[in-house]
């Protein structure tokens, strides 16, 4: 059985108009999940720790802290902690796909489809009027409480809002299934791990860590890269670096 779904997302108030518009569109896409499909919002506006403690100029939370907040919100082992970014657009059908996958798995994730330019309604995505392009990135992760309680201690203490944390998780889930790990396999959806593509969307924009002044120089990204390298070295996965 699958219990209640709790949607954990890190929130902040964007300063620039384009980011605010993009995030607001995503947030509005979640309302049918909350109002009609019983998903419980668990929006996190601040955490005790953030990336400023390592010298980063942003206040980015630690992924494990967000998941621990989700765990505290749940009541039963079959409850689900659903994590997305704040600009992840969700179609209502994602709930039925989550429920179906988590009947036989303790965790899952989803690739996203990227679209270019602002759109007016989620229905434009549902109808196929606006097409999305498959992305290597994953913007949704879901865990049963029982699974996450057991495995969270193995997660590196990564920061969100930069690279590596999602890449690590996609590999970790495959390791738990006993699958061979290589770049080709990590880039392909695996039934029982990834949801069927088409319910998770994202408007393309330049990531903060792609900007020349930040790429491989920001404390947050360097922190995550260091932890990923440590994990891969410990598990004989250096070919994935």
JSON list of C-alpha atoms in Angstrom, two decimals:
[
{"chain": "A", "resi": 1, "resn": "UNK", "atom": "CA", "xyz": [0.00, 0.00, 0.00]},
{"chain": "A", "resi": 2, "resn": "UNK", "atom": "CA", "xyz": [0.96, 3.64, -0.47]},
{"chain": "A", "resi": 3, "resn": "UNK", "atom": "CA", "xyz": [-0.04, 6.23, 2.12]},
{"chain": "A", "resi": 4, "resn": "UNK", "atom": "CA", "xyz": [-0.32, 9.98, 2.12]},
{"chain": "A", "resi": 5, "resn": "UNK", "atom": "CA", "xyz": [1.92, 12.03, -0.20]},
{"chain": "A", "resi": 6, "resn": "UNK", "atom": "CA", "xyz": [3.75, 15.02, 1.31]},
{"chain": "A", "resi": 7, "resn": "UNK", "atom": "CA", "xyz": [5.21, 17.48, -1.20]},
{"chain": "A", "resi": 8, "resn": "UNK", "atom": "CA", "xyz": [8.47, 18.88, 0.17]},
{"chain": "A", "resi": 9, "resn": "UNK", "atom": "CA", "xyz": [9.89, 21.88, -1.65]},
{"chain": "A", "resi": 10, "resn": "UNK", "atom": "CA", "xyz": [12.35, 24.57, -0.67]},
{"chain": "A", "resi": 11, "resn": "UNK", "atom": "CA", "xyz": [10.82, 28.03, -1.17]},
{"chain": "A", "resi": 12, "resn": "UNK", "atom": "CA", "xyz": [12.22, 31.53, -1.31]},
{"chain": "A", "resi": 13, "resn": "UNK", "atom": "CA", "xyz": [11.13, 34.88, -2.70]},
{"chain": "A", "resi": 14, "resn": "UNK", "atom": "CA", "xyz": [12.74, 35.42, -6.14]},
{"chain": "A", "resi": 15, "resn": "UNK", "atom": "CA", "xyz": [14.01, 38.91, -6.81]},
{"chain": "A", "resi": 16, "resn": "UNK", "atom": "CA", "xyz": [13.94, 39.12, -10.60]},
{"chain": "A", "resi": 17, "resn": "UNK", "atom": "CA", "xyz": [10.67, 39.17, -12.55]},
{"chain": "A", "resi": 18, "resn": "UNK", "atom": "CA", "xyz": [11.44, 36.25, -14.87]},
{"chain": "A", "resi": 19, "resn": "UNK", "atom": "CA", "xyz": [12.34, 33.87, -12.05]},
{"chain": "A", "resi": 20, "resn": "UNK", "atom": "CA", "xyz": [9.28, 34.99, -10.07]},
{"chain": "A", "resi": 21, "resn": "UNK", "atom": "CA", "xyz": [7.01, 34.32, -13.08]},
{"chain": "A", "resi": 22, "resn": "UNK", "atom": "CA", "xyz": [8.57, 30.92, -13.74]},
{"chain": "A", "resi": 23, "resn": "UNK", "atom": "CA", "xyz": [8.33, 29.82, -10.11]},
{"chain": "A", "resi": 24, "resn": "UNK", "atom": "CA", "xyz": [4.76, 31.11, -9.73]},
{"chain": "A", "resi": 25, "resn": "UNK", "atom": "CA", "xyz": [3.68, 29.10, -12.78]},
{"chain": "A", "resi": 26, "resn": "UNK", "atom": "CA", "xyz": [5.15, 25.95, -11.26]},
{"chain": "A", "resi": 27, "resn": "UNK", "atom": "CA", "xyz": [3.58, 26.63, -7.85]},
{"chain": "A", "resi": 28, "resn": "UNK", "atom": "CA", "xyz": [0.17, 27.14, -9.45]},
{"chain": "A", "resi": 29, "resn": "UNK", "atom": "CA", "xyz": [0.51, 23.79, -11.23]},
{"chain": "A", "resi": 30, "resn": "UNK", "atom": "CA", "xyz": [0.63, 22.07, -7.83]},
{"chain": "A", "resi": 31, "resn": "UNK", "atom": "CA", "xyz": [-2.77, 23.35, -6.68]},
{"chain": "A", "resi": 32, "resn": "UNK", "atom": "CA", "xyz": [-4.83, 20.57, -8.36]},
{"chain": "A", "resi": 33, "resn": "UNK", "atom": "CA", "xyz": [-2.61, 18.02, -6.59]},
{"chain": "A", "resi": 34, "resn": "UNK", "atom": "CA", "xyz": [-3.32, 19.69, -3.25]},
{"chain": "A", "resi": 35, "resn": "UNK", "atom": "CA", "xyz": [-6.98, 20.57, -3.76]},
{"chain": "A", "resi": 36, "resn": "UNK", "atom": "CA", "xyz": [-8.23, 17.56, -5.73]},
{"chain": "A", "resi": 37, "resn": "UNK", "atom": "CA", "xyz": [-5.76, 14.69, -5.27]},
{"chain": "A", "resi": 38, "resn": "UNK", "atom": "CA", "xyz": [-4.97, 14.87, -1.57]},
{"chain": "A", "resi": 39, "resn": "UNK", "atom": "CA", "xyz": [-1.27, 15.75, -1.76]},
{"chain": "A", "resi": 40, "resn": "UNK", "atom": "CA", "xyz": [-0.21, 17.67, 1.35]},
{"chain": "A", "resi": 41, "resn": "UNK", "atom": "CA", "xyz": [2.09, 20.69, 0.82]},
{"chain": "A", "resi": 42, "resn": "UNK", "atom": "CA", "xyz": [5.19, 20.82, 2.98]},
{"chain": "A", "resi": 43, "resn": "UNK", "atom": "CA", "xyz": [6.85, 24.04, 1.81]},
{"chain": "A", "resi": 44, "resn": "UNK", "atom": "CA", "xyz": [10.08, 24.93, 3.60]},
{"chain": "A", "resi": 45, "resn": "UNK", "atom": "CA", "xyz": [11.02, 28.61, 3.74]},
{"chain": "A", "resi": 46, "resn": "UNK", "atom": "CA", "xyz": [14.03, 28.33, 6.03]},
{"chain": "A", "resi": 47, "resn": "UNK", "atom": "CA", "xyz": [16.29, 25.71, 7.60]},
{"chain": "A", "resi": 48, "resn": "UNK", "atom": "CA", "xyz": [18.73, 25.79, 10.50]},
{"chain": "A", "resi": 49, "resn": "UNK", "atom": "CA", "xyz": [21.64, 25.21, 8.11]},
{"chain": "A", "resi": 50, "resn": "UNK", "atom": "CA", "xyz": [22.35, 26.68, 4.71]},
{"chain": "A", "resi": 51, "resn": "UNK", "atom": "CA", "xyz": [25.23, 27.20, 2.28]},
{"chain": "A", "resi": 52, "resn": "UNK", "atom": "CA", "xyz": [26.39, 30.46, 3.90]},
{"chain": "A", "resi": 53, "resn": "UNK", "atom": "CA", "xyz": [28.12, 28.33, 6.54]},
{"chain": "A", "resi": 54, "resn": "UNK", "atom": "CA", "xyz": [30.65, 27.23, 3.89]},
{"chain": "A", "resi": 55, "resn": "UNK", "atom": "CA", "xyz": [31.09, 30.70, 2.42]},
{"chain": "A", "resi": 56, "resn": "UNK", "atom": "CA", "xyz": [28.49, 30.57, -0.37]},
{"chain": "A", "resi": 57, "resn": "UNK", "atom": "CA", "xyz": [26.83, 33.88, -1.18]},
{"chain": "A", "resi": 58, "resn": "UNK", "atom": "CA", "xyz": [23.36, 32.30, -1.36]},
{"chain": "A", "resi": 59, "resn": "UNK", "atom": "CA", "xyz": [21.24, 30.72, 1.38]},
{"chain": "A", "resi": 60, "resn": "UNK", "atom": "CA", "xyz": [20.80, 27.28, -0.18]},
{"chain": "A", "resi": 61, "resn": "UNK", "atom": "CA", "xyz": [19.52, 24.48, 2.10]},
{"chain": "A", "resi": 62, "resn": "UNK", "atom": "CA", "xyz": [21.00, 21.06, 2.64]},
{"chain": "A", "resi": 63, "resn": "UNK", "atom": "CA", "xyz": [19.03, 18.32, 0.91]},
{"chain": "A", "resi": 64, "resn": "UNK", "atom": "CA", "xyz": [19.08, 15.99, 3.91]},
{"chain": "A", "resi": 65, "resn": "UNK", "atom": "CA", "xyz": [17.61, 18.71, 6.14]},
{"chain": "A", "resi": 66, "resn": "UNK", "atom": "CA", "xyz": [14.67, 19.09, 3.75]},
{"chain": "A", "resi": 67, "resn": "UNK", "atom": "CA", "xyz": [14.07, 15.35, 3.67]},
{"chain": "A", "resi": 68, "resn": "UNK", "atom": "CA", "xyz": [14.22, 15.17, 7.46]},
{"chain": "A", "resi": 69, "resn": "UNK", "atom": "CA", "xyz": [11.50, 17.83, 7.61]},
{"chain": "A", "resi": 70, "resn": "UNK", "atom": "CA", "xyz": [9.47, 15.63, 5.28]},
{"chain": "A", "resi": 71, "resn": "UNK", "atom": "CA", "xyz": [10.03, 12.59, 7.47]},
{"chain": "A", "resi": 72, "resn": "UNK", "atom": "CA", "xyz": [8.83, 14.49, 10.54]},
{"chain": "A", "resi": 73, "resn": "UNK", "atom": "CA", "xyz": [5.67, 15.51, 8.68]},
{"chain": "A", "resi": 74, "resn": "UNK", "atom": "CA", "xyz": [4.73, 11.90, 7.90]},
{"chain": "A", "resi": 75, "resn": "UNK", "atom": "CA", "xyz": [2.93, 9.51, 10.24]},
{"chain": "A", "resi": 76, "resn": "UNK", "atom": "CA", "xyz": [3.11, 6.05, 8.66]},
{"chain": "A", "resi": 77, "resn": "UNK", "atom": "CA", "xyz": [5.80, 3.93, 7.02]},
{"chain": "A", "resi": 78, "resn": "UNK", "atom": "CA", "xyz": [3.87, 3.89, 3.73]},
{"chain": "A", "resi": 79, "resn": "UNK", "atom": "CA", "xyz": [3.57, 7.69, 3.57]},
{"chain": "A", "resi": 80, "resn": "UNK", "atom": "CA", "xyz": [5.53, 9.32, 0.74]},
{"chain": "A", "resi": 81, "resn": "UNK", "atom": "CA", "xyz": [7.98, 12.22, 0.77]},
{"chain": "A", "resi": 82, "resn": "UNK", "atom": "CA", "xyz": [7.80, 13.81, -2.68]},
{"chain": "A", "resi": 83, "resn": "UNK", "atom": "CA", "xyz": [10.59, 16.31, -3.39]},
{"chain": "A", "resi": 84, "resn": "UNK", "atom": "CA", "xyz": [10.71, 18.75, -6.32]},
{"chain": "A", "resi": 85, "resn": "UNK", "atom": "CA", "xyz": [12.45, 21.98, -7.11]},
{"chain": "A", "resi": 86, "resn": "UNK", "atom": "CA", "xyz": [10.44, 25.18, -6.76]},
{"chain": "A", "resi": 87, "resn": "UNK", "atom": "CA", "xyz": [10.22, 25.66, -10.53]},
{"chain": "A", "resi": 88, "resn": "UNK", "atom": "CA", "xyz": [9.12, 22.10, -11.35]},
{"chain": "A", "resi": 89, "resn": "UNK", "atom": "CA", "xyz": [5.78, 21.98, -13.19]},
{"chain": "A", "resi": 90, "resn": "UNK", "atom": "CA", "xyz": [3.69, 18.93, -12.28]},
{"chain": "A", "resi": 91, "resn": "UNK", "atom": "CA", "xyz": [0.75, 17.55, -14.23]},
{"chain": "A", "resi": 92, "resn": "UNK", "atom": "CA", "xyz": [-2.02, 15.92, -12.14]},
{"chain": "A", "resi": 93, "resn": "UNK", "atom": "CA", "xyz": [-1.35, 12.50, -13.65]},
{"chain": "A", "resi": 94, "resn": "UNK", "atom": "CA", "xyz": [1.96, 12.38, -11.77]},
{"chain": "A", "resi": 95, "resn": "UNK", "atom": "CA", "xyz": [0.06, 11.29, -8.64]},
{"chain": "A", "resi": 96, "resn": "UNK", "atom": "CA", "xyz": [-1.35, 8.10, -10.17]},
{"chain": "A", "resi": 97, "resn": "UNK", "atom": "CA", "xyz": [2.05, 7.32, -11.66]},
{"chain": "A", "resi": 98, "resn": "UNK", "atom": "CA", "xyz": [3.71, 7.76, -8.27]},
{"chain": "A", "resi": 99, "resn": "UNK", "atom": "CA", "xyz": [1.17, 5.53, -6.57]},
{"chain": "A", "resi": 100, "resn": "UNK", "atom": "CA", "xyz": [1.58, 2.80, -9.19]},
{"chain": "A", "resi": 101, "resn": "UNK", "atom": "CA", "xyz": [5.39, 2.84, -9.01]},
{"chain": "A", "resi": 102, "resn": "UNK", "atom": "CA", "xyz": [5.62, 2.99, -5.22]},
{"chain": "A", "resi": 103, "resn": "UNK", "atom": "CA", "xyz": [3.37, -0.04, -4.80]},
{"chain": "A", "resi": 104, "resn": "UNK", "atom": "CA", "xyz": [6.40, -2.17, -5.66]},
{"chain": "A", "resi": 105, "resn": "UNK", "atom": "CA", "xyz": [9.32, 0.17, -4.94]},
{"chain": "A", "resi": 106, "resn": "UNK", "atom": "CA", "xyz": [10.50, 2.19, -1.96]},
{"chain": "A", "resi": 107, "resn": "UNK", "atom": "CA", "xyz": [11.70, 5.10, -4.07]},
{"chain": "A", "resi": 108, "resn": "UNK", "atom": "CA", "xyz": [11.49, 6.57, -7.54]},
{"chain": "A", "resi": 109, "resn": "UNK", "atom": "CA", "xyz": [12.39, 9.65, -9.56]},
{"chain": "A", "resi": 110, "resn": "UNK", "atom": "CA", "xyz": [11.53, 11.28, -12.86]},
{"chain": "A", "resi": 111, "resn": "UNK", "atom": "CA", "xyz": [13.30, 12.87, -15.76]},
{"chain": "A", "resi": 112, "resn": "UNK", "atom": "CA", "xyz": [11.86, 16.20, -16.79]},
{"chain": "A", "resi": 113, "resn": "UNK", "atom": "CA", "xyz": [10.79, 17.60, -20.13]},
{"chain": "A", "resi": 114, "resn": "UNK", "atom": "CA", "xyz": [12.16, 21.07, -20.85]},
{"chain": "A", "resi": 115, "resn": "UNK", "atom": "CA", "xyz": [10.14, 23.66, -22.77]},
{"chain": "A", "resi": 116, "resn": "UNK", "atom": "CA", "xyz": [11.22, 27.07, -23.99]},
{"chain": "A", "resi": 117, "resn": "UNK", "atom": "CA", "xyz": [9.43, 30.32, -23.22]},
{"chain": "A", "resi": 118, "resn": "UNK", "atom": "CA", "xyz": [6.54, 31.15, -20.94]},
{"chain": "A", "resi": 119, "resn": "UNK", "atom": "CA", "xyz": [3.16, 29.48, -21.38]},
{"chain": "A", "resi": 120, "resn": "UNK", "atom": "CA", "xyz": [-0.26, 30.38, -20.02]},
{"chain": "A", "resi": 121, "resn": "UNK", "atom": "CA", "xyz": [-1.77, 27.13, -18.78]},
{"chain": "A", "resi": 122, "resn": "UNK", "atom": "CA", "xyz": [-0.74, 23.62, -17.78]},
{"chain": "A", "resi": 123, "resn": "UNK", "atom": "CA", "xyz": [-3.31, 22.39, -20.31]},
{"chain": "A", "resi": 124, "resn": "UNK", "atom": "CA", "xyz": [-0.93, 23.46, -23.08]},
{"chain": "A", "resi": 125, "resn": "UNK", "atom": "CA", "xyz": [1.46, 20.80, -21.79]},
{"chain": "A", "resi": 126, "resn": "UNK", "atom": "CA", "xyz": [-1.24, 18.19, -21.17]},
{"chain": "A", "resi": 127, "resn": "UNK", "atom": "CA", "xyz": [-2.63, 18.55, -24.68]},
{"chain": "A", "resi": 128, "resn": "UNK", "atom": "CA", "xyz": [0.76, 18.46, -26.37]},
{"chain": "A", "resi": 129, "resn": "UNK", "atom": "CA", "xyz": [0.27, 21.98, -27.73]},
{"chain": "A", "resi": 130, "resn": "UNK", "atom": "CA", "xyz": [3.62, 22.81, -26.13]},
{"chain": "A", "resi": 131, "resn": "UNK", "atom": "CA", "xyz": [6.23, 20.12, -26.65]},
{"chain": "A", "resi": 132, "resn": "UNK", "atom": "CA", "xyz": [8.96, 19.36, -24.17]},
{"chain": "A", "resi": 133, "resn": "UNK", "atom": "CA", "xyz": [12.43, 18.07, -24.86]},
{"chain": "A", "resi": 134, "resn": "UNK", "atom": "CA", "xyz": [13.85, 15.19, -22.82]},
{"chain": "A", "resi": 135, "resn": "UNK", "atom": "CA", "xyz": [16.40, 16.40, -20.27]},
{"chain": "A", "resi": 136, "resn": "UNK", "atom": "CA", "xyz": [19.16, 14.44, -18.58]},
{"chain": "A", "resi": 137, "resn": "UNK", "atom": "CA", "xyz": [18.15, 16.18, -15.35]},
{"chain": "A", "resi": 138, "resn": "UNK", "atom": "CA", "xyz": [15.67, 14.80, -12.86]},
{"chain": "A", "resi": 139, "resn": "UNK", "atom": "CA", "xyz": [13.34, 17.20, -11.08]},
{"chain": "A", "resi": 140, "resn": "UNK", "atom": "CA", "xyz": [11.29, 14.81, -8.94]},
{"chain": "A", "resi": 141, "resn": "UNK", "atom": "CA", "xyz": [12.27, 12.32, -6.27]},
{"chain": "A", "resi": 142, "resn": "UNK", "atom": "CA", "xyz": [9.88, 10.33, -4.09]},
{"chain": "A", "resi": 143, "resn": "UNK", "atom": "CA", "xyz": [10.50, 8.02, -1.16]},
{"chain": "A", "resi": 144, "resn": "UNK", "atom": "CA", "xyz": [8.37, 5.91, 1.12]},
{"chain": "A", "resi": 145, "resn": "UNK", "atom": "CA", "xyz": [8.99, 6.90, 4.72]},
{"chain": "A", "resi": 146, "resn": "UNK", "atom": "CA", "xyz": [10.22, 3.40, 5.59]},
{"chain": "A", "resi": 147, "resn": "UNK", "atom": "CA", "xyz": [12.76, 3.42, 2.74]},
{"chain": "A", "resi": 148, "resn": "UNK", "atom": "CA", "xyz": [14.02, 6.94, 3.40]},
{"chain": "A", "resi": 149, "resn": "UNK", "atom": "CA", "xyz": [14.36, 6.38, 7.14]},
{"chain": "A", "resi": 150, "resn": "UNK", "atom": "CA", "xyz": [16.70, 3.49, 6.39]},
{"chain": "A", "resi": 151, "resn": "UNK", "atom": "CA", "xyz": [18.74, 5.06, 3.58]},
{"chain": "A", "resi": 152, "resn": "UNK", "atom": "CA", "xyz": [18.97, 8.78, 4.40]},
{"chain": "A", "resi": 153, "resn": "UNK", "atom": "CA", "xyz": [22.07, 8.27, 6.54]},
{"chain": "A", "resi": 154, "resn": "UNK", "atom": "CA", "xyz": [23.90, 7.07, 3.40]},
{"chain": "A", "resi": 155, "resn": "UNK", "atom": "CA", "xyz": [23.18, 10.24, 1.41]},
{"chain": "A", "resi": 156, "resn": "UNK", "atom": "CA", "xyz": [26.04, 12.74, 1.12]},
{"chain": "A", "resi": 157, "resn": "UNK", "atom": "CA", "xyz": [25.30, 16.01, 2.93]},
{"chain": "A", "resi": 158, "resn": "UNK", "atom": "CA", "xyz": [24.67, 17.79, -0.37]},
{"chain": "A", "resi": 159, "resn": "UNK", "atom": "CA", "xyz": [23.27, 21.25, -1.00]},
{"chain": "A", "resi": 160, "resn": "UNK", "atom": "CA", "xyz": [20.44, 21.77, -3.48]},
{"chain": "A", "resi": 161, "resn": "UNK", "atom": "CA", "xyz": [20.54, 24.62, -5.99]},
{"chain": "A", "resi": 162, "resn": "UNK", "atom": "CA", "xyz": [23.69, 23.33, -7.64]},
{"chain": "A", "resi": 163, "resn": "UNK", "atom": "CA", "xyz": [25.03, 20.17, -9.29]},
{"chain": "A", "resi": 164, "resn": "UNK", "atom": "CA", "xyz": [25.53, 16.54, -8.29]},
{"chain": "A", "resi": 165, "resn": "UNK", "atom": "CA", "xyz": [22.88, 15.89, -5.63]},
{"chain": "A", "resi": 166, "resn": "UNK", "atom": "CA", "xyz": [20.31, 14.67, -8.17]},
{"chain": "A", "resi": 167, "resn": "UNK", "atom": "CA", "xyz": [22.93, 12.75, -10.17]},
{"chain": "A", "resi": 168, "resn": "UNK", "atom": "CA", "xyz": [24.01, 10.96, -7.00]},
{"chain": "A", "resi": 169, "resn": "UNK", "atom": "CA", "xyz": [20.43, 9.99, -6.16]},
{"chain": "A", "resi": 170, "resn": "UNK", "atom": "CA", "xyz": [19.77, 8.51, -9.61]},
{"chain": "A", "resi": 171, "resn": "UNK", "atom": "CA", "xyz": [22.84, 6.31, -9.17]},
{"chain": "A", "resi": 172, "resn": "UNK", "atom": "CA", "xyz": [22.05, 5.41, -5.56]},
{"chain": "A", "resi": 173, "resn": "UNK", "atom": "CA", "xyz": [18.59, 4.17, -6.55]},
{"chain": "A", "resi": 174, "resn": "UNK", "atom": "CA", "xyz": [20.14, 1.98, -9.22]},
{"chain": "A", "resi": 175, "resn": "UNK", "atom": "CA", "xyz": [22.66, 0.58, -6.76]},
{"chain": "A", "resi": 176, "resn": "UNK", "atom": "CA", "xyz": [19.80, -0.51, -4.51]},
{"chain": "A", "resi": 177, "resn": "UNK", "atom": "CA", "xyz": [18.36, -2.48, -7.44]},
{"chain": "A", "resi": 178, "resn": "UNK", "atom": "CA", "xyz": [21.70, -4.18, -8.07]},
{"chain": "A", "resi": 179, "resn": "UNK", "atom": "CA", "xyz": [22.04, -2.63, -11.53]},
{"chain": "A", "resi": 180, "resn": "UNK", "atom": "CA", "xyz": [25.27, -2.03, -13.42]},
{"chain": "A", "resi": 181, "resn": "UNK", "atom": "CA", "xyz": [26.27, 1.61, -13.29]},
{"chain": "A", "resi": 182, "resn": "UNK", "atom": "CA", "xyz": [27.46, 3.36, -16.44]},
{"chain": "A", "resi": 183, "resn": "UNK", "atom": "CA", "xyz": [26.79, 6.70, -18.11]},
{"chain": "A", "resi": 184, "resn": "UNK", "atom": "CA", "xyz": [24.48, 5.27, -20.77]},
{"chain": "A", "resi": 185, "resn": "UNK", "atom": "CA", "xyz": [22.30, 3.43, -18.27]},
{"chain": "A", "resi": 186, "resn": "UNK", "atom": "CA", "xyz": [22.03, 6.39, -15.90]},
{"chain": "A", "resi": 187, "resn": "UNK", "atom": "CA", "xyz": [20.72, 8.50, -18.78]},
{"chain": "A", "resi": 188, "resn": "UNK", "atom": "CA", "xyz": [17.90, 6.10, -19.61]},
{"chain": "A", "resi": 189, "resn": "UNK", "atom": "CA", "xyz": [14.63, 5.61, -17.70]},
{"chain": "A", "resi": 190, "resn": "UNK", "atom": "CA", "xyz": [14.45, 2.34, -15.78]},
{"chain": "A", "resi": 191, "resn": "UNK", "atom": "CA", "xyz": [10.96, 0.98, -14.96]},
{"chain": "A", "resi": 192, "resn": "UNK", "atom": "CA", "xyz": [10.51, 0.83, -11.22]},
{"chain": "A", "resi": 193, "resn": "UNK", "atom": "CA", "xyz": [12.96, 3.70, -10.73]},
{"chain": "A", "resi": 194, "resn": "UNK", "atom": "CA", "xyz": [11.92, 6.44, -13.14]},
{"chain": "A", "resi": 195, "resn": "UNK", "atom": "CA", "xyz": [8.33, 7.42, -13.78]},
{"chain": "A", "resi": 196, "resn": "UNK", "atom": "CA", "xyz": [7.04, 7.41, -17.33]},
{"chain": "A", "resi": 197, "resn": "UNK", "atom": "CA", "xyz": [8.21, 10.66, -18.91]},
{"chain": "A", "resi": 198, "resn": "UNK", "atom": "CA", "xyz": [5.51, 13.26, -19.49]},
{"chain": "A", "resi": 199, "resn": "UNK", "atom": "CA", "xyz": [4.21, 14.47, -16.14]},
{"chain": "A", "resi": 200, "resn": "UNK", "atom": "CA", "xyz": [7.18, 16.60, -15.00]},
{"chain": "A", "resi": 201, "resn": "UNK", "atom": "CA", "xyz": [8.10, 19.77, -16.90]},
{"chain": "A", "resi": 202, "resn": "UNK", "atom": "CA", "xyz": [10.52, 22.66, -16.55]},
{"chain": "A", "resi": 203, "resn": "UNK", "atom": "CA", "xyz": [10.93, 25.96, -18.37]},
{"chain": "A", "resi": 204, "resn": "UNK", "atom": "CA", "xyz": [14.48, 26.26, -19.67]},
{"chain": "A", "resi": 205, "resn": "UNK", "atom": "CA", "xyz": [16.71, 28.94, -18.17]},
{"chain": "A", "resi": 206, "resn": "UNK", "atom": "CA", "xyz": [20.40, 29.38, -17.52]},
{"chain": "A", "resi": 207, "resn": "UNK", "atom": "CA", "xyz": [21.24, 27.59, -14.26]},
{"chain": "A", "resi": 208, "resn": "UNK", "atom": "CA", "xyz": [23.08, 29.66, -11.68]},
{"chain": "A", "resi": 209, "resn": "UNK", "atom": "CA", "xyz": [26.00, 27.19, -11.71]},
{"chain": "A", "resi": 210, "resn": "UNK", "atom": "CA", "xyz": [26.39, 27.46, -15.51]},
{"chain": "A", "resi": 211, "resn": "UNK", "atom": "CA", "xyz": [27.29, 31.13, -15.35]},
{"chain": "A", "resi": 212, "resn": "UNK", "atom": "CA", "xyz": [31.04, 31.61, -15.96]},
{"chain": "A", "resi": 213, "resn": "UNK", "atom": "CA", "xyz": [31.54, 33.45, -12.68]},
{"chain": "A", "resi": 214, "resn": "UNK", "atom": "CA", "xyz": [30.08, 30.53, -10.71]},
{"chain": "A", "resi": 215, "resn": "UNK", "atom": "CA", "xyz": [30.97, 27.39, -12.64]},
{"chain": "A", "resi": 216, "resn": "UNK", "atom": "CA", "xyz": [33.28, 25.18, -10.54]},
{"chain": "A", "resi": 217, "resn": "UNK", "atom": "CA", "xyz": [34.13, 28.14, -8.31]},
{"chain": "A", "resi": 218, "resn": "UNK", "atom": "CA", "xyz": [31.14, 28.47, -5.98]},
{"chain": "A", "resi": 219, "resn": "UNK", "atom": "CA", "xyz": [31.57, 26.91, -2.53]},
{"chain": "A", "resi": 220, "resn": "UNK", "atom": "CA", "xyz": [28.23, 25.08, -2.88]},
{"chain": "A", "resi": 221, "resn": "UNK", "atom": "CA", "xyz": [29.14, 23.36, -6.13]},
{"chain": "A", "resi": 222, "resn": "UNK", "atom": "CA", "xyz": [32.65, 22.50, -4.96]},
{"chain": "A", "resi": 223, "resn": "UNK", "atom": "CA", "xyz": [31.17, 21.05, -1.76]},
{"chain": "A", "resi": 224, "resn": "UNK", "atom": "CA", "xyz": [28.81, 18.74, -3.70]},
{"chain": "A", "resi": 225, "resn": "UNK", "atom": "CA", "xyz": [31.48, 17.67, -6.19]},
{"chain": "A", "resi": 226, "resn": "UNK", "atom": "CA", "xyz": [33.82, 16.73, -3.34]},
{"chain": "A", "resi": 227, "resn": "UNK", "atom": "CA", "xyz": [31.16, 14.60, -1.63]},
{"chain": "A", "resi": 228, "resn": "UNK", "atom": "CA", "xyz": [30.18, 12.91, -4.88]},
{"chain": "A", "resi": 229, "resn": "UNK", "atom": "CA", "xyz": [33.80, 12.02, -5.58]},
{"chain": "A", "resi": 230, "resn": "UNK", "atom": "CA", "xyz": [34.15, 10.55, -2.10]},
{"chain": "A", "resi": 231, "resn": "UNK", "atom": "CA", "xyz": [31.04, 8.40, -2.54]},
{"chain": "A", "resi": 232, "resn": "UNK", "atom": "CA", "xyz": [32.12, 7.16, -5.97]},
{"chain": "A", "resi": 233, "resn": "UNK", "atom": "CA", "xyz": [35.60, 6.31, -4.73]},
{"chain": "A", "resi": 234, "resn": "UNK", "atom": "CA", "xyz": [34.14, 4.35, -1.81]},
{"chain": "A", "resi": 235, "resn": "UNK", "atom": "CA", "xyz": [31.87, 2.34, -4.13]},
{"chain": "A", "resi": 236, "resn": "UNK", "atom": "CA", "xyz": [34.30, 1.72, -7.02]},
{"chain": "A", "resi": 237, "resn": "UNK", "atom": "CA", "xyz": [32.41, 4.09, -9.30]},
{"chain": "A", "resi": 238, "resn": "UNK", "atom": "CA", "xyz": [35.23, 6.43, -10.31]},
{"chain": "A", "resi": 239, "resn": "UNK", "atom": "CA", "xyz": [34.37, 5.74, -13.98]},
{"chain": "A", "resi": 240, "resn": "UNK", "atom": "CA", "xyz": [31.28, 7.92, -13.39]},
{"chain": "A", "resi": 241, "resn": "UNK", "atom": "CA", "xyz": [33.33, 11.00, -12.47]}
]
